[in-house]
């Protein structure tokens, strides 16, 4: 490992040489750190072509080692890297109990005509899920609407992550309704991110993170807990 370290990479202790003795090997935990640094290290644009060879040289690894890092990262880590931002799913909390909801008349008629969900009851439930962006805790509170085997969510507009969701998902609708002043701007979101020590995001990054959040707010553990609540309610 070289002592030259202009990118402030983390010094790590190799566990030995690989099978062809062409590069160092590292523990799975350290391989994840190397993989993260490959994508999370701020690098000037004019240095991008130099950075990867430097990373390999700093840890004395070869291309195969980086490939293994990616496999290990996907296999044992519960977070992902989205355009230079590490996003991790945290725990959930169910706030209060199920609230029985009356279906709109047209929806009930539609169900009866199609003989689907004829006896299904609708409920709402307040929930929160914690996310981490670059290890900064970001709460995400939402109202869960459950009807039969289907569900939908309506997110609050209080925390920064919730405001970011509405910036992405509510922009078109608010534009039609003339409510743009209620939405955050890209500049204001980045100002709030910067105050938390999170680097700037462009529109593509914000869209990817919102998609990740929406796909991750309900997990298997939460589904099991919800099913128990629904069984008790029935």
PDB file of C-alpha atoms in Angstrom:
ATOM      1  CA  UNK A   1       0.000   0.000   0.000  1.00  0.00           C
ATOM      2  CA  UNK A   2       1.456   3.364  -1.025  1.00  0.00           C
ATOM      3  CA  UNK A   3       1.858   6.231   1.438  1.00  0.00           C
ATOM      4  CA  UNK A   4       0.725   8.727  -1.220  1.00  0.00           C
ATOM      5  CA  UNK A   5      -2.921   9.472  -0.324  1.00  0.00           C
ATOM      6  CA  UNK A   6      -4.286  12.698  -1.861  1.00  0.00           C
ATOM      7  CA  UNK A   7      -7.902  11.395  -1.725  1.00  0.00           C
ATOM      8  CA  UNK A   8      -7.818  10.546   2.013  1.00  0.00           C
ATOM      9  CA  UNK A   9      -8.614   6.878   1.449  1.00  0.00           C
ATOM     10  CA  UNK A  10      -8.860   4.719   4.571  1.00  0.00           C
ATOM     11  CA  UNK A  11      -5.674   2.673   5.215  1.00  0.00           C
ATOM     12  CA  UNK A  12      -6.657  -1.002   5.480  1.00  0.00           C
ATOM     13  CA  UNK A  13      -4.655  -4.120   6.383  1.00  0.00           C
ATOM     14  CA  UNK A  14      -4.719  -6.827   3.682  1.00  0.00           C
ATOM     15  CA  UNK A  15      -5.266 -10.449   4.685  1.00  0.00           C
ATOM     16  CA  UNK A  16      -2.796 -11.806   2.115  1.00  0.00           C
ATOM     17  CA  UNK A  17      -2.178 -12.116  -1.610  1.00  0.00           C
ATOM     18  CA  UNK A  18      -4.652 -13.477  -4.145  1.00  0.00           C
ATOM     19  CA  UNK A  19      -4.317 -16.852  -5.875  1.00  0.00           C
ATOM     20  CA  UNK A  20      -2.132 -15.504  -8.666  1.00  0.00           C
ATOM     21  CA  UNK A  21      -0.147 -13.361  -6.216  1.00  0.00           C
ATOM     22  CA  UNK A  22      -0.906 -10.297  -8.362  1.00  0.00           C
ATOM     23  CA  UNK A  23      -2.702  -8.243  -5.694  1.00  0.00           C
ATOM     24  CA  UNK A  24      -3.759  -8.022  -2.068  1.00  0.00           C
ATOM     25  CA  UNK A  25      -6.933  -9.553  -0.665  1.00  0.00           C
ATOM     26  CA  UNK A  26      -9.017  -8.017   2.132  1.00  0.00           C
ATOM     27  CA  UNK A  27     -11.681  -9.086   4.591  1.00  0.00           C
ATOM     28  CA  UNK A  28     -15.308  -8.760   3.362  1.00  0.00           C
ATOM     29  CA  UNK A  29     -15.865  -5.742   5.620  1.00  0.00           C
ATOM     30  CA  UNK A  30     -12.769  -4.003   4.254  1.00  0.00           C
ATOM     31  CA  UNK A  31     -13.719  -4.906   0.681  1.00  0.00           C
ATOM     32  CA  UNK A  32     -17.026  -3.127   1.206  1.00  0.00           C
ATOM     33  CA  UNK A  33     -15.129  -0.068   2.478  1.00  0.00           C
ATOM     34  CA  UNK A  34     -12.962  -0.091  -0.662  1.00  0.00           C
ATOM     35  CA  UNK A  35     -16.052  -0.449  -2.860  1.00  0.00           C
ATOM     36  CA  UNK A  36     -17.760   2.445  -1.052  1.00  0.00           C
ATOM     37  CA  UNK A  37     -14.713   4.658  -1.389  1.00  0.00           C
ATOM     38  CA  UNK A  38     -14.622   3.959  -5.121  1.00  0.00           C
ATOM     39  CA  UNK A  39     -18.039   5.613  -5.454  1.00  0.00           C
ATOM     40  CA  UNK A  40     -18.173   8.023  -2.504  1.00  0.00           C
ATOM     41  CA  UNK A  41     -14.826   9.791  -2.794  1.00  0.00           C
ATOM     42  CA  UNK A  42     -15.174  13.340  -4.194  1.00  0.00           C
ATOM     43  CA  UNK A  43     -12.952  13.452  -7.273  1.00  0.00           C
ATOM     44  CA  UNK A  44     -12.416  16.508  -9.524  1.00  0.00           C
ATOM     45  CA  UNK A  45     -13.678  15.889 -13.040  1.00  0.00           C
ATOM     46  CA  UNK A  46     -10.238  16.254 -14.545  1.00  0.00           C
ATOM     47  CA  UNK A  47      -8.932  13.535 -12.212  1.00  0.00           C
ATOM     48  CA  UNK A  48     -11.630  10.913 -12.860  1.00  0.00           C
ATOM     49  CA  UNK A  49      -9.516   8.875 -15.280  1.00  0.00           C
ATOM     50  CA  UNK A  50      -6.656   8.827 -12.775  1.00  0.00           C
ATOM     51  CA  UNK A  51      -8.657   7.905  -9.686  1.00  0.00           C
ATOM     52  CA  UNK A  52      -9.452   4.219 -10.317  1.00  0.00           C
ATOM     53  CA  UNK A  53      -5.844   3.264 -11.116  1.00  0.00           C
ATOM     54  CA  UNK A  54      -4.804   5.207  -8.003  1.00  0.00           C
ATOM     55  CA  UNK A  55      -7.384   3.339  -5.875  1.00  0.00           C
ATOM     56  CA  UNK A  56      -6.090  -0.023  -7.127  1.00  0.00           C
ATOM     57  CA  UNK A  57      -2.509   1.069  -6.572  1.00  0.00           C
ATOM     58  CA  UNK A  58      -3.177   2.399  -3.065  1.00  0.00           C
ATOM     59  CA  UNK A  59      -4.570  -0.954  -1.909  1.00  0.00           C
ATOM     60  CA  UNK A  60      -2.417  -3.015  -4.311  1.00  0.00           C
ATOM     61  CA  UNK A  61      -5.426  -4.790  -5.757  1.00  0.00           C
ATOM     62  CA  UNK A  62      -6.380  -5.855  -9.276  1.00  0.00           C
ATOM     63  CA  UNK A  63      -9.589  -5.565 -11.290  1.00  0.00           C
ATOM     64  CA  UNK A  64     -10.797  -8.971 -10.094  1.00  0.00           C
ATOM     65  CA  UNK A  65     -10.594  -7.795  -6.490  1.00  0.00           C
ATOM     66  CA  UNK A  66     -12.852  -4.821  -7.264  1.00  0.00           C
ATOM     67  CA  UNK A  67     -15.333  -7.173  -8.926  1.00  0.00           C
ATOM     68  CA  UNK A  68     -15.387  -9.339  -5.804  1.00  0.00           C
ATOM     69  CA  UNK A  69     -15.982  -6.185  -3.733  1.00  0.00           C
ATOM     70  CA  UNK A  70     -19.136  -5.546  -5.730  1.00  0.00           C
ATOM     71  CA  UNK A  71     -20.385  -9.109  -5.203  1.00  0.00           C
ATOM     72  CA  UNK A  72     -19.732  -8.976  -1.454  1.00  0.00           C
ATOM     73  CA  UNK A  73     -21.345  -5.545  -1.233  1.00  0.00           C
ATOM     74  CA  UNK A  74     -24.532  -6.759  -2.899  1.00  0.00           C
ATOM     75  CA  UNK A  75     -24.610  -9.978  -0.877  1.00  0.00           C
ATOM     76  CA  UNK A  76     -24.220  -8.776   2.702  1.00  0.00           C
ATOM     77  CA  UNK A  77     -24.961  -5.050   2.776  1.00  0.00           C
ATOM     78  CA  UNK A  78     -28.474  -3.665   3.281  1.00  0.00           C
ATOM     79  CA  UNK A  79     -27.763  -0.374   1.578  1.00  0.00           C
ATOM     80  CA  UNK A  80     -26.850   0.853  -1.878  1.00  0.00           C
ATOM     81  CA  UNK A  81     -24.849   3.601  -3.511  1.00  0.00           C
ATOM     82  CA  UNK A  82     -26.796   6.020  -5.698  1.00  0.00           C
ATOM     83  CA  UNK A  83     -24.643   8.495  -7.617  1.00  0.00           C
ATOM     84  CA  UNK A  84     -22.112   9.140  -4.846  1.00  0.00           C
ATOM     85  CA  UNK A  85     -24.650   8.861  -2.006  1.00  0.00           C
ATOM     86  CA  UNK A  86     -24.954   5.849   0.293  1.00  0.00           C
ATOM     87  CA  UNK A  87     -28.580   5.116   1.181  1.00  0.00           C
ATOM     88  CA  UNK A  88     -29.554   2.647   3.925  1.00  0.00           C
ATOM     89  CA  UNK A  89     -32.951   1.442   5.144  1.00  0.00           C
ATOM     90  CA  UNK A  90     -33.473   1.695   8.897  1.00  0.00           C
ATOM     91  CA  UNK A  91     -36.228   0.469  11.177  1.00  0.00           C
ATOM     92  CA  UNK A  92     -39.957   1.130  11.063  1.00  0.00           C
ATOM     93  CA  UNK A  93     -42.515   2.112  13.665  1.00  0.00           C
ATOM     94  CA  UNK A  94     -46.292   1.737  13.594  1.00  0.00           C
ATOM     95  CA  UNK A  95     -47.853   4.811  15.185  1.00  0.00           C
ATOM     96  CA  UNK A  96     -51.178   4.126  16.865  1.00  0.00           C
ATOM     97  CA  UNK A  97     -53.646   1.534  15.641  1.00  0.00           C
ATOM     98  CA  UNK A  98     -55.715   0.693  12.592  1.00  0.00           C
ATOM     99  CA  UNK A  99     -58.423   3.201  11.729  1.00  0.00           C
ATOM    100  CA  UNK A 100     -61.432   1.766   9.884  1.00  0.00           C
ATOM    101  CA  UNK A 101     -62.295   3.727   6.746  1.00  0.00           C
ATOM    102  CA  UNK A 102     -65.520   3.870   4.768  1.00  0.00           C
ATOM    103  CA  UNK A 103     -65.114   3.245   1.052  1.00  0.00           C
ATOM    104  CA  UNK A 104     -66.472   5.791  -1.382  1.00  0.00           C
ATOM    105  CA  UNK A 105     -69.865   4.693  -2.765  1.00  0.00           C
ATOM    106  CA  UNK A 106     -68.606   4.338  -6.321  1.00  0.00           C
ATOM    107  CA  UNK A 107     -65.669   2.240  -5.133  1.00  0.00           C
ATOM    108  CA  UNK A 108     -67.948  -0.064  -3.132  1.00  0.00           C
ATOM    109  CA  UNK A 109     -70.267  -0.480  -6.139  1.00  0.00           C
ATOM    110  CA  UNK A 110     -67.296  -1.261  -8.352  1.00  0.00           C
ATOM    111  CA  UNK A 111     -66.160  -3.935  -5.912  1.00  0.00           C
ATOM    112  CA  UNK A 112     -69.611  -5.502  -5.705  1.00  0.00           C
ATOM    113  CA  UNK A 113     -70.095  -5.551  -9.470  1.00  0.00           C
ATOM    114  CA  UNK A 114     -66.776  -7.260  -9.984  1.00  0.00           C
ATOM    115  CA  UNK A 115     -67.249  -9.560  -6.969  1.00  0.00           C
ATOM    116  CA  UNK A 116     -63.846  -8.474  -5.761  1.00  0.00           C
ATOM    117  CA  UNK A 117     -63.065  -7.168  -2.294  1.00  0.00           C
ATOM    118  CA  UNK A 118     -66.826  -7.428  -1.575  1.00  0.00           C
ATOM    119  CA  UNK A 119     -66.175  -8.026   2.102  1.00  0.00           C
ATOM    120  CA  UNK A 120     -62.779  -6.366   2.283  1.00  0.00           C
ATOM    121  CA  UNK A 121     -62.517  -3.625   4.876  1.00  0.00           C
ATOM    122  CA  UNK A 122     -60.409  -0.517   4.361  1.00  0.00           C
ATOM    123  CA  UNK A 123     -58.045   0.742   7.055  1.00  0.00           C
ATOM    124  CA  UNK A 124     -55.520   3.509   7.470  1.00  0.00           C
ATOM    125  CA  UNK A 125     -52.450   3.393   9.673  1.00  0.00           C
ATOM    126  CA  UNK A 126     -49.788   5.966  10.529  1.00  0.00           C
ATOM    127  CA  UNK A 127     -46.262   4.635  10.098  1.00  0.00           C
ATOM    128  CA  UNK A 128     -42.704   5.880   9.962  1.00  0.00           C
ATOM    129  CA  UNK A 129     -39.580   4.426   8.371  1.00  0.00           C
ATOM    130  CA  UNK A 130     -36.065   5.635   9.065  1.00  0.00           C
ATOM    131  CA  UNK A 131     -33.551   5.986   6.233  1.00  0.00           C
ATOM    132  CA  UNK A 132     -29.907   6.976   6.301  1.00  0.00           C
ATOM    133  CA  UNK A 133     -28.187   9.020   3.605  1.00  0.00           C
ATOM    134  CA  UNK A 134     -24.420   8.945   4.064  1.00  0.00           C
ATOM    135  CA  UNK A 135     -25.098   7.775   7.658  1.00  0.00           C
ATOM    136  CA  UNK A 136     -27.328  10.806   8.397  1.00  0.00           C
ATOM    137  CA  UNK A 137     -30.686   9.724   9.852  1.00  0.00           C
ATOM    138  CA  UNK A 138     -33.680  10.784   7.734  1.00  0.00           C
ATOM    139  CA  UNK A 139     -37.232  10.081   9.040  1.00  0.00           C
ATOM    140  CA  UNK A 140     -40.039   9.352   6.580  1.00  0.00           C
ATOM    141  CA  UNK A 141     -43.585   9.333   7.997  1.00  0.00           C
ATOM    142  CA  UNK A 142     -46.553   8.193   5.935  1.00  0.00           C
ATOM    143  CA  UNK A 143     -50.195   7.188   6.123  1.00  0.00           C
ATOM    144  CA  UNK A 144     -50.776   3.641   4.917  1.00  0.00           C
ATOM    145  CA  UNK A 145     -54.141   2.875   3.271  1.00  0.00           C
ATOM    146  CA  UNK A 146     -54.978  -0.845   3.218  1.00  0.00           C
ATOM    147  CA  UNK A 147     -57.868  -2.333   1.260  1.00  0.00           C
ATOM    148  CA  UNK A 148     -57.983  -6.077   0.786  1.00  0.00           C
ATOM    149  CA  UNK A 149     -54.671  -7.211  -0.670  1.00  0.00           C
ATOM    150  CA  UNK A 150     -53.708  -3.775  -1.931  1.00  0.00           C
ATOM    151  CA  UNK A 151     -52.207  -0.765  -0.212  1.00  0.00           C
ATOM    152  CA  UNK A 152     -51.100   2.773  -0.991  1.00  0.00           C
ATOM    153  CA  UNK A 153     -49.168   5.392   0.931  1.00  0.00           C
ATOM    154  CA  UNK A 154     -49.541   9.125   1.458  1.00  0.00           C
ATOM    155  CA  UNK A 155     -46.411  10.797   2.725  1.00  0.00           C
ATOM    156  CA  UNK A 156     -46.279  13.751   5.089  1.00  0.00           C
ATOM    157  CA  UNK A 157     -44.516  16.954   4.109  1.00  0.00           C
ATOM    158  CA  UNK A 158     -42.493  17.786   7.206  1.00  0.00           C
ATOM    159  CA  UNK A 159     -39.079  16.100   7.185  1.00  0.00           C
ATOM    160  CA  UNK A 160     -36.486  16.787   4.495  1.00  0.00           C
ATOM    161  CA  UNK A 161     -36.906  13.328   2.972  1.00  0.00           C
ATOM    162  CA  UNK A 162     -40.683  13.798   2.831  1.00  0.00           C
ATOM    163  CA  UNK A 163     -40.257  17.207   1.200  1.00  0.00           C
ATOM    164  CA  UNK A 164     -37.875  15.621  -1.305  1.00  0.00           C
ATOM    165  CA  UNK A 165     -40.534  13.042  -2.164  1.00  0.00           C
ATOM    166  CA  UNK A 166     -43.081  15.787  -2.855  1.00  0.00           C
ATOM    167  CA  UNK A 167     -40.530  17.731  -4.870  1.00  0.00           C
ATOM    168  CA  UNK A 168     -40.304  14.713  -7.194  1.00  0.00           C
ATOM    169  CA  UNK A 169     -43.846  13.308  -7.052  1.00  0.00           C
ATOM    170  CA  UNK A 170     -45.947  16.395  -6.424  1.00  0.00           C
ATOM    171  CA  UNK A 171     -44.291  18.824  -8.804  1.00  0.00           C
ATOM    172  CA  UNK A 172     -46.420  18.071 -11.857  1.00  0.00           C
ATOM    173  CA  UNK A 173     -49.705  18.026  -9.937  1.00  0.00           C
ATOM    174  CA  UNK A 174     -48.854  21.199  -8.001  1.00  0.00           C
ATOM    175  CA  UNK A 175     -47.906  22.908 -11.244  1.00  0.00           C
ATOM    176  CA  UNK A 176     -51.389  22.151 -12.609  1.00  0.00           C
ATOM    177  CA  UNK A 177     -53.047  23.338  -9.413  1.00  0.00           C
ATOM    178  CA  UNK A 178     -50.889  26.415  -9.059  1.00  0.00           C
ATOM    179  CA  UNK A 179     -49.366  25.290  -5.748  1.00  0.00           C
ATOM    180  CA  UNK A 180     -45.707  25.471  -6.709  1.00  0.00           C
ATOM    181  CA  UNK A 181     -44.975  27.780  -3.772  1.00  0.00           C
ATOM    182  CA  UNK A 182     -45.751  24.847  -1.436  1.00  0.00           C
ATOM    183  CA  UNK A 183     -42.936  22.744  -2.870  1.00  0.00           C
ATOM    184  CA  UNK A 184     -39.240  22.843  -2.125  1.00  0.00           C
ATOM    185  CA  UNK A 185     -36.871  23.826  -4.916  1.00  0.00           C
ATOM    186  CA  UNK A 186     -33.767  21.884  -5.897  1.00  0.00           C
ATOM    187  CA  UNK A 187     -31.694  24.706  -4.450  1.00  0.00           C
ATOM    188  CA  UNK A 188     -33.483  24.682  -1.084  1.00  0.00           C
ATOM    189  CA  UNK A 189     -33.226  20.888  -0.840  1.00  0.00           C
ATOM    190  CA  UNK A 190     -29.497  21.039  -1.487  1.00  0.00           C
ATOM    191  CA  UNK A 191     -29.100  23.829   1.068  1.00  0.00           C
ATOM    192  CA  UNK A 192     -30.793  21.645   3.703  1.00  0.00           C
ATOM    193  CA  UNK A 193     -28.726  18.621   2.663  1.00  0.00           C
ATOM    194  CA  UNK A 194     -25.547  20.687   2.963  1.00  0.00           C
ATOM    195  CA  UNK A 195     -26.539  21.742   6.497  1.00  0.00           C
ATOM    196  CA  UNK A 196     -26.587  18.022   7.381  1.00  0.00           C
ATOM    197  CA  UNK A 197     -23.216  17.404   5.763  1.00  0.00           C
ATOM    198  CA  UNK A 198     -24.699  15.605   2.724  1.00  0.00           C
ATOM    199  CA  UNK A 199     -23.219  16.490  -0.633  1.00  0.00           C
ATOM    200  CA  UNK A 200     -25.238  18.163  -3.373  1.00  0.00           C
ATOM    201  CA  UNK A 201     -27.671  16.136  -5.475  1.00  0.00           C
ATOM    202  CA  UNK A 202     -28.773  16.661  -9.033  1.00  0.00           C
ATOM    203  CA  UNK A 203     -32.275  15.835 -10.302  1.00  0.00           C
ATOM    204  CA  UNK A 204     -31.315  12.323 -11.424  1.00  0.00           C
ATOM    205  CA  UNK A 205     -29.898  11.483  -8.000  1.00  0.00           C
ATOM    206  CA  UNK A 206     -32.975  12.829  -6.192  1.00  0.00           C
ATOM    207  CA  UNK A 207     -35.310  10.817  -8.445  1.00  0.00           C
ATOM    208  CA  UNK A 208     -33.283   7.640  -7.840  1.00  0.00           C
ATOM    209  CA  UNK A 209     -33.293   8.136  -4.065  1.00  0.00           C
ATOM    210  CA  UNK A 210     -37.062   8.770  -3.982  1.00  0.00           C
ATOM    211  CA  UNK A 211     -37.622   5.602  -6.044  1.00  0.00           C
ATOM    212  CA  UNK A 212     -35.426   3.677  -3.607  1.00  0.00           C
ATOM    213  CA  UNK A 213     -37.333   5.048  -0.617  1.00  0.00           C
ATOM    214  CA  UNK A 214     -40.722   4.220  -2.132  1.00  0.00           C
ATOM    215  CA  UNK A 215     -39.586   0.671  -2.914  1.00  0.00           C
ATOM    216  CA  UNK A 216     -38.214   0.163   0.604  1.00  0.00           C
ATOM    217  CA  UNK A 217     -40.779   1.592   3.028  1.00  0.00           C
ATOM    218  CA  UNK A 218     -42.640  -1.736   3.339  1.00  0.00           C
ATOM    219  CA  UNK A 219     -40.520  -4.827   4.047  1.00  0.00           C
ATOM    220  CA  UNK A 220     -41.314  -8.423   5.026  1.00  0.00           C
ATOM    221  CA  UNK A 221     -41.100  -7.745   8.772  1.00  0.00           C
ATOM    222  CA  UNK A 222     -43.534  -4.862   8.458  1.00  0.00           C
ATOM    223  CA  UNK A 223     -45.918  -6.964   6.343  1.00  0.00           C
ATOM    224  CA  UNK A 224     -45.954  -9.635   9.068  1.00  0.00           C
ATOM    225  CA  UNK A 225     -46.752  -6.995  11.703  1.00  0.00           C
ATOM    226  CA  UNK A 226     -49.514  -5.514   9.538  1.00  0.00           C
ATOM    227  CA  UNK A 227     -51.064  -8.944   8.935  1.00  0.00           C
ATOM    228  CA  UNK A 228     -51.231  -9.546  12.682  1.00  0.00           C
ATOM    229  CA  UNK A 229     -52.968  -6.195  13.169  1.00  0.00           C
ATOM    230  CA  UNK A 230     -55.451  -6.986  10.409  1.00  0.00           C
ATOM    231  CA  UNK A 231     -56.147 -10.473  11.803  1.00  0.00           C
ATOM    232  CA  UNK A 232     -56.852  -8.983  15.236  1.00  0.00           C
ATOM    233  CA  UNK A 233     -59.112  -6.324  13.726  1.00  0.00           C
ATOM    234  CA  UNK A 234     -61.208  -8.957  11.944  1.00  0.00           C
TER     235      UNK A 234
END
